[in-house]
CSV table of C-alpha atoms in Angstrom, one decimal:
chain,number,residue,atom,x,y,z
Q,31,MET,CA,111.1,122.9,123.9
Q,32,GLU,CA,114.1,123.3,121.3
Q,33,LYS,CA,112.7,120.3,119.3
Q,34,ASP,CA,108.9,121.0,119.4
Q,35,LYS,CA,110.0,125.1,118.4
Q,36,ARG,CA,112.0,123.5,115.2
Q,37,ALA,CA,108.8,121.0,114.6
Q,38,ALA,CA,106.7,123.9,114.9
Q,39,ASP,CA,108.9,126.0,112.5
Q,40,LYS,CA,109.4,123.1,109.6
Q,41,VAL,CA,104.9,122.7,110.3
Q,42,LYS,CA,104.8,126.2,108.5
Q,43,GLU,CA,106.9,125.1,105.4
Q,44,GLN,CA,105.1,123.6,102.4
Q,45,PRO,CA,105.2,121.2,101.6
Q,46,VAL,CA,104.7,118.9,105.0
Q,47,THR,CA,106.5,115.5,104.6
Q,48,TYR,CA,105.9,112.5,107.0
Q,49,GLU,CA,109.2,113.2,108.3
Q,50,ILE,CA,108.1,116.8,109.4
Q,51,TYR,CA,104.5,115.2,110.9
Q,52,ALA,CA,106.5,112.5,112.5
Q,53,GLU,CA,108.7,115.2,114.4
Q,54,MET,CA,105.7,117.3,115.6
Q,55,PRO,CA,105.3,116.9,119.5
Q,56,ASP,CA,102.2,115.2,120.4
Q,57,ASP,CA,99.4,118.1,121.3
Q,58,GLY,CA,96.5,116.1,121.8
Q,59,ASN,CA,95.0,116.5,118.4
Q,60,ARG,CA,95.1,114.1,115.5
Q,61,TYR,CA,96.2,115.9,112.1
Q,62,GLU,CA,96.8,114.3,108.6
Q,63,VAL,CA,98.9,115.8,105.9
Q,64,ILE,CA,96.9,115.8,102.3
Q,65,ASP,CA,99.0,116.8,98.9
Q,66,GLY,CA,101.4,118.2,101.7
Q,67,VAL,CA,99.5,120.6,103.8
Q,68,LEU,CA,99.3,119.7,107.5
Q,69,GLU,CA,94.9,119.3,108.3
Q,70,LEU,CA,93.7,119.8,112.0
Q,71,MET,CA,91.0,116.4,112.4
Q,72,SER,CA,88.9,118.5,114.4
Q,73,PRO,CA,86.5,117.8,116.7
Q,74,SER,CA,87.3,114.8,117.7
Q,75,PRO,CA,84.8,112.1,116.8
Q,76,THR,CA,81.3,111.3,118.0
Q,77,ALA,CA,79.8,108.3,120.1
Q,78,SER,CA,77.5,107.6,116.9
Q,79,HIS,CA,80.6,107.9,115.0
Q,80,GLN,CA,82.9,105.6,117.1
Q,81,SER,CA,80.0,102.9,117.3
Q,82,ILE,CA,79.8,102.7,113.2
Q,83,ALA,CA,83.4,102.0,113.2
Q,84,VAL,CA,83.7,99.9,116.0
Q,85,ASP,CA,80.5,97.5,114.5
Q,86,LEU,CA,82.3,98.1,110.9
Q,87,CYS,CA,85.1,96.3,112.1
Q,88,PHE,CA,83.4,93.7,114.1
Q,89,GLU,CA,81.7,92.8,110.8
Q,90,LEU,CA,84.5,93.0,108.9
Q,91,LYS,CA,86.6,90.8,111.3
Q,92,GLN,CA,83.3,88.7,111.7
Q,93,SER,CA,83.9,87.9,108.1
Q,94,CYS,CA,87.5,88.6,106.7
Q,95,ARG,CA,89.6,88.1,109.7
Q,96,SER,CA,91.4,84.6,108.4
Q,97,ASP,CA,92.5,86.5,104.9
Q,98,TYR,CA,93.0,90.6,106.0
Q,99,LEU,CA,94.1,92.5,108.7
Q,100,ILE,CA,91.7,94.6,109.6
Q,101,TYR,CA,92.7,98.3,111.7
Q,102,VAL,CA,91.0,101.0,113.3
Q,103,ALA,CA,91.8,104.6,113.5
Q,104,PRO,CA,93.7,106.3,115.1
Q,105,LEU,CA,96.8,104.8,112.4
Q,106,ASP,CA,99.0,106.2,109.9
Q,107,VAL,CA,98.5,105.1,106.7
Q,108,ILE,CA,101.5,106.8,104.6
Q,109,LEU,CA,100.5,106.7,100.9
Q,110,SER,CA,103.5,108.9,100.0
Q,111,ASP,CA,106.0,111.6,101.6
Q,112,THR,CA,103.0,114.2,101.8
Q,113,ASN,CA,100.1,112.2,101.9
Q,114,VAL,CA,99.5,110.6,105.6
Q,115,VAL,CA,96.1,109.6,106.6
Q,116,GLN,CA,93.9,107.9,109.0
Q,117,PRO,CA,91.1,106.1,107.5
Q,118,ASP,CA,88.3,105.4,110.1
Q,119,ALA,CA,89.0,101.7,108.8
Q,120,ILE,CA,91.1,99.8,107.0
Q,121,MET,CA,92.0,96.2,105.5
Q,122,ILE,CA,95.1,94.7,104.1
Q,123,HIS,CA,95.0,91.3,102.9
Q,124,ARG,CA,97.3,89.1,104.8
Q,125,ASN,CA,99.6,88.4,101.6
Q,126,ARG,CA,100.4,91.9,101.7
Q,127,LYS,CA,101.0,92.4,105.5
Q,128,HIS,CA,104.8,93.7,104.9
Q,129,ILE,CA,103.2,96.8,104.1
Q,130,VAL,CA,102.2,97.1,108.1
Q,131,THR,CA,105.3,98.7,109.4
Q,132,SER,CA,106.4,100.6,113.2
Q,133,ARG,CA,105.6,103.7,111.3
Q,134,GLY,CA,102.0,102.3,110.3
Q,135,ILE,CA,100.7,101.1,106.8
Q,136,GLU,CA,103.5,102.1,104.5
Q,137,GLY,CA,101.5,101.6,101.2
Q,138,PRO,CA,97.8,101.3,99.8
Q,139,PRO,CA,95.3,99.1,101.8
Q,140,ASP,CA,92.9,96.9,99.8
Q,141,LEU,CA,90.0,99.0,101.5
Q,142,ALA,CA,89.9,102.1,102.9
Q,143,VAL,CA,86.6,103.5,105.1
Q,144,GLU,CA,85.7,106.8,106.4
Q,145,VAL,CA,82.8,107.3,108.3
Q,146,LEU,CA,81.3,110.7,108.1
Q,147,SER,CA,81.2,114.1,110.3
Q,148,PRO,CA,79.9,116.8,110.0
Q,149,SER,CA,83.3,118.5,110.3
Q,150,SER,CA,84.7,115.7,108.1
Q,151,ARG,CA,81.9,115.3,105.1
Q,152,LYS,CA,83.5,117.6,102.3
Q,153,ARG,CA,87.1,116.6,103.2
Q,154,ASP,CA,86.1,112.5,103.0
Q,155,ARG,CA,84.0,113.0,99.8
Q,156,LEU,CA,86.2,115.1,97.8
Q,157,LYS,CA,90.2,115.3,99.4
Q,158,LYS,CA,90.5,111.9,100.6
Q,159,ARG,CA,88.9,110.5,98.0
Q,160,ALA,CA,90.8,112.3,95.5
Q,161,VAL,CA,94.2,110.8,97.7
Q,162,TYR,CA,92.8,107.4,97.5
Q,163,GLU,CA,92.1,107.6,94.1
Q,164,LYS,CA,95.9,108.6,93.0
Q,165,HIS,CA,97.3,106.2,95.2
Q,166,GLY,CA,95.5,102.9,93.9
Q,167,VAL,CA,93.0,101.8,97.1
Q,168,PRO,CA,91.2,99.5,95.0
Q,169,GLU,CA,88.1,100.2,97.0
Q,170,TYR,CA,86.5,102.8,99.1
Q,171,TRP,CA,83.7,103.3,101.5
Q,172,ILE,CA,81.7,106.3,102.8
Q,173,VAL,CA,79.7,105.3,105.3
Q,174,ASP,CA,77.0,108.0,106.0
Q,175,PRO,CA,75.7,108.2,109.7
Q,176,GLU,CA,72.5,111.0,108.6
Q,177,ALA,CA,71.5,108.5,105.7
Q,178,ARG,CA,72.4,105.3,107.4
Q,179,THR,CA,73.9,104.4,104.0
Q,180,LEU,CA,77.1,103.1,102.8
Q,181,GLU,CA,78.7,104.2,99.3
Q,182,GLN,CA,80.9,101.5,97.6
Q,183,PHE,CA,83.5,102.9,95.3
Q,184,HIS,CA,86.0,100.7,93.1
Q,185,LEU,CA,88.6,101.8,91.0
Q,186,ASP,CA,88.0,101.6,87.1
Q,187,GLU,CA,90.3,100.5,84.8
Q,188,ASN,CA,91.6,104.4,84.2
Q,189,GLY,CA,92.2,104.6,87.8
Q,190,LYS,CA,88.9,106.2,88.8
Q,191,TYR,CA,86.5,106.0,91.3
Q,192,GLU,CA,83.0,104.8,90.1
Q,193,LEU,CA,80.2,104.3,92.5
Q,194,ILE,CA,79.6,100.6,92.4
Q,195,GLN,CA,76.6,100.5,95.0
Q,196,LEU,CA,74.6,102.4,97.7
Q,197,TYR,CA,73.5,100.4,100.3
Q,198,GLU,CA,70.8,101.3,102.8
Q,199,ASN,CA,68.5,99.5,104.9
Q,200,ASP,CA,69.1,95.7,105.3
Q,201,GLU,CA,70.7,95.0,101.6
Q,202,GLN,CA,73.6,93.1,102.0
Q,203,VAL,CA,76.8,94.6,101.2
Q,204,VAL,CA,79.4,92.6,99.4
Q,205,SER,CA,82.3,93.1,97.1
Q,206,SER,CA,83.8,91.7,93.9
Q,207,LYS,CA,87.4,93.1,95.1
Q,208,LEU,CA,86.9,91.3,98.8
Q,209,PRO,CA,85.1,88.4,98.3
Q,210,CYS,CA,84.5,87.7,102.2
Q,211,VAL,CA,82.7,90.8,102.8
Q,212,SER,CA,79.0,90.0,103.6
Q,213,PHE,CA,77.0,91.8,106.7
Q,214,ALA,CA,73.6,93.6,106.4
Q,215,VAL,CA,74.1,97.7,106.1
Q,216,SER,CA,71.7,98.1,109.2
Q,217,GLN,CA,74.2,96.1,111.3
Q,218,LEU,CA,76.3,99.6,111.2
Q,219,PHE,CA,73.8,101.6,112.5
Q,220,GLY,CA,72.2,99.4,115.6
Q,221,ASP,CA,73.6,101.6,118.1
Q,222,VAL,CA,73.7,104.6,117.0
Q,223,LEU,CA,71.8,107.4,119.1
Q,224,GLN,CA,68.9,109.5,117.4
C-alpha cells in the first residue's frame, strides 16, 4: 500500500520517467509516457482494431520472420527515459535483437505501426509520430480502419518523416527499408466488422 502511494505521488511529478512508470501499480489500464507526460491509453481497443493488428502481424510474419522479430502490443518500447510507447506492432532486425530486453524494447525498432482508433487518432498522427521521428524510427505506418488505408512514412536525410505511399484496396505494400515486406493492404481488413 505504501509503495502504491509513493508511485502515485511520483506520477504527479514532471517529467515522468521510465523508472517512475515501471514502479506504478497495475491498475488494469495501459499507459504511455510521451515527452515526460503519463498518458492513459483508453478505452481499450475495439475488436476491429485488434483484428487489424493481428492480421498485420500475420502478414509480416509470413514474409519477414526469417530476418525480423515481430511483436504486437502491449510491449514497452523505451525510446528514452521520458518516452515509453506501446506501438500496435513493431519489427526489429535480428541483427539488432540485443535491444530486446526483460524491460521491453530498448531503442528504436526498424518499424513502428499504429492502428488508429477514435480515441488515439490525434495522438498517433501527431504526438507519437513526432516521438518516433525524434528517436530515429526509420519507418512508421499508420493504419486507418475507417479509410481502409496504410500510410507509409520514411525518415528523410534530415531526420524528418516523409509520406512515401498511401496504400488502399488491393495495392501491394512494399518497403525499400524493409525488403521482405509484401502483402496486399486489403488483407488487413478482411475480418473487420462493418
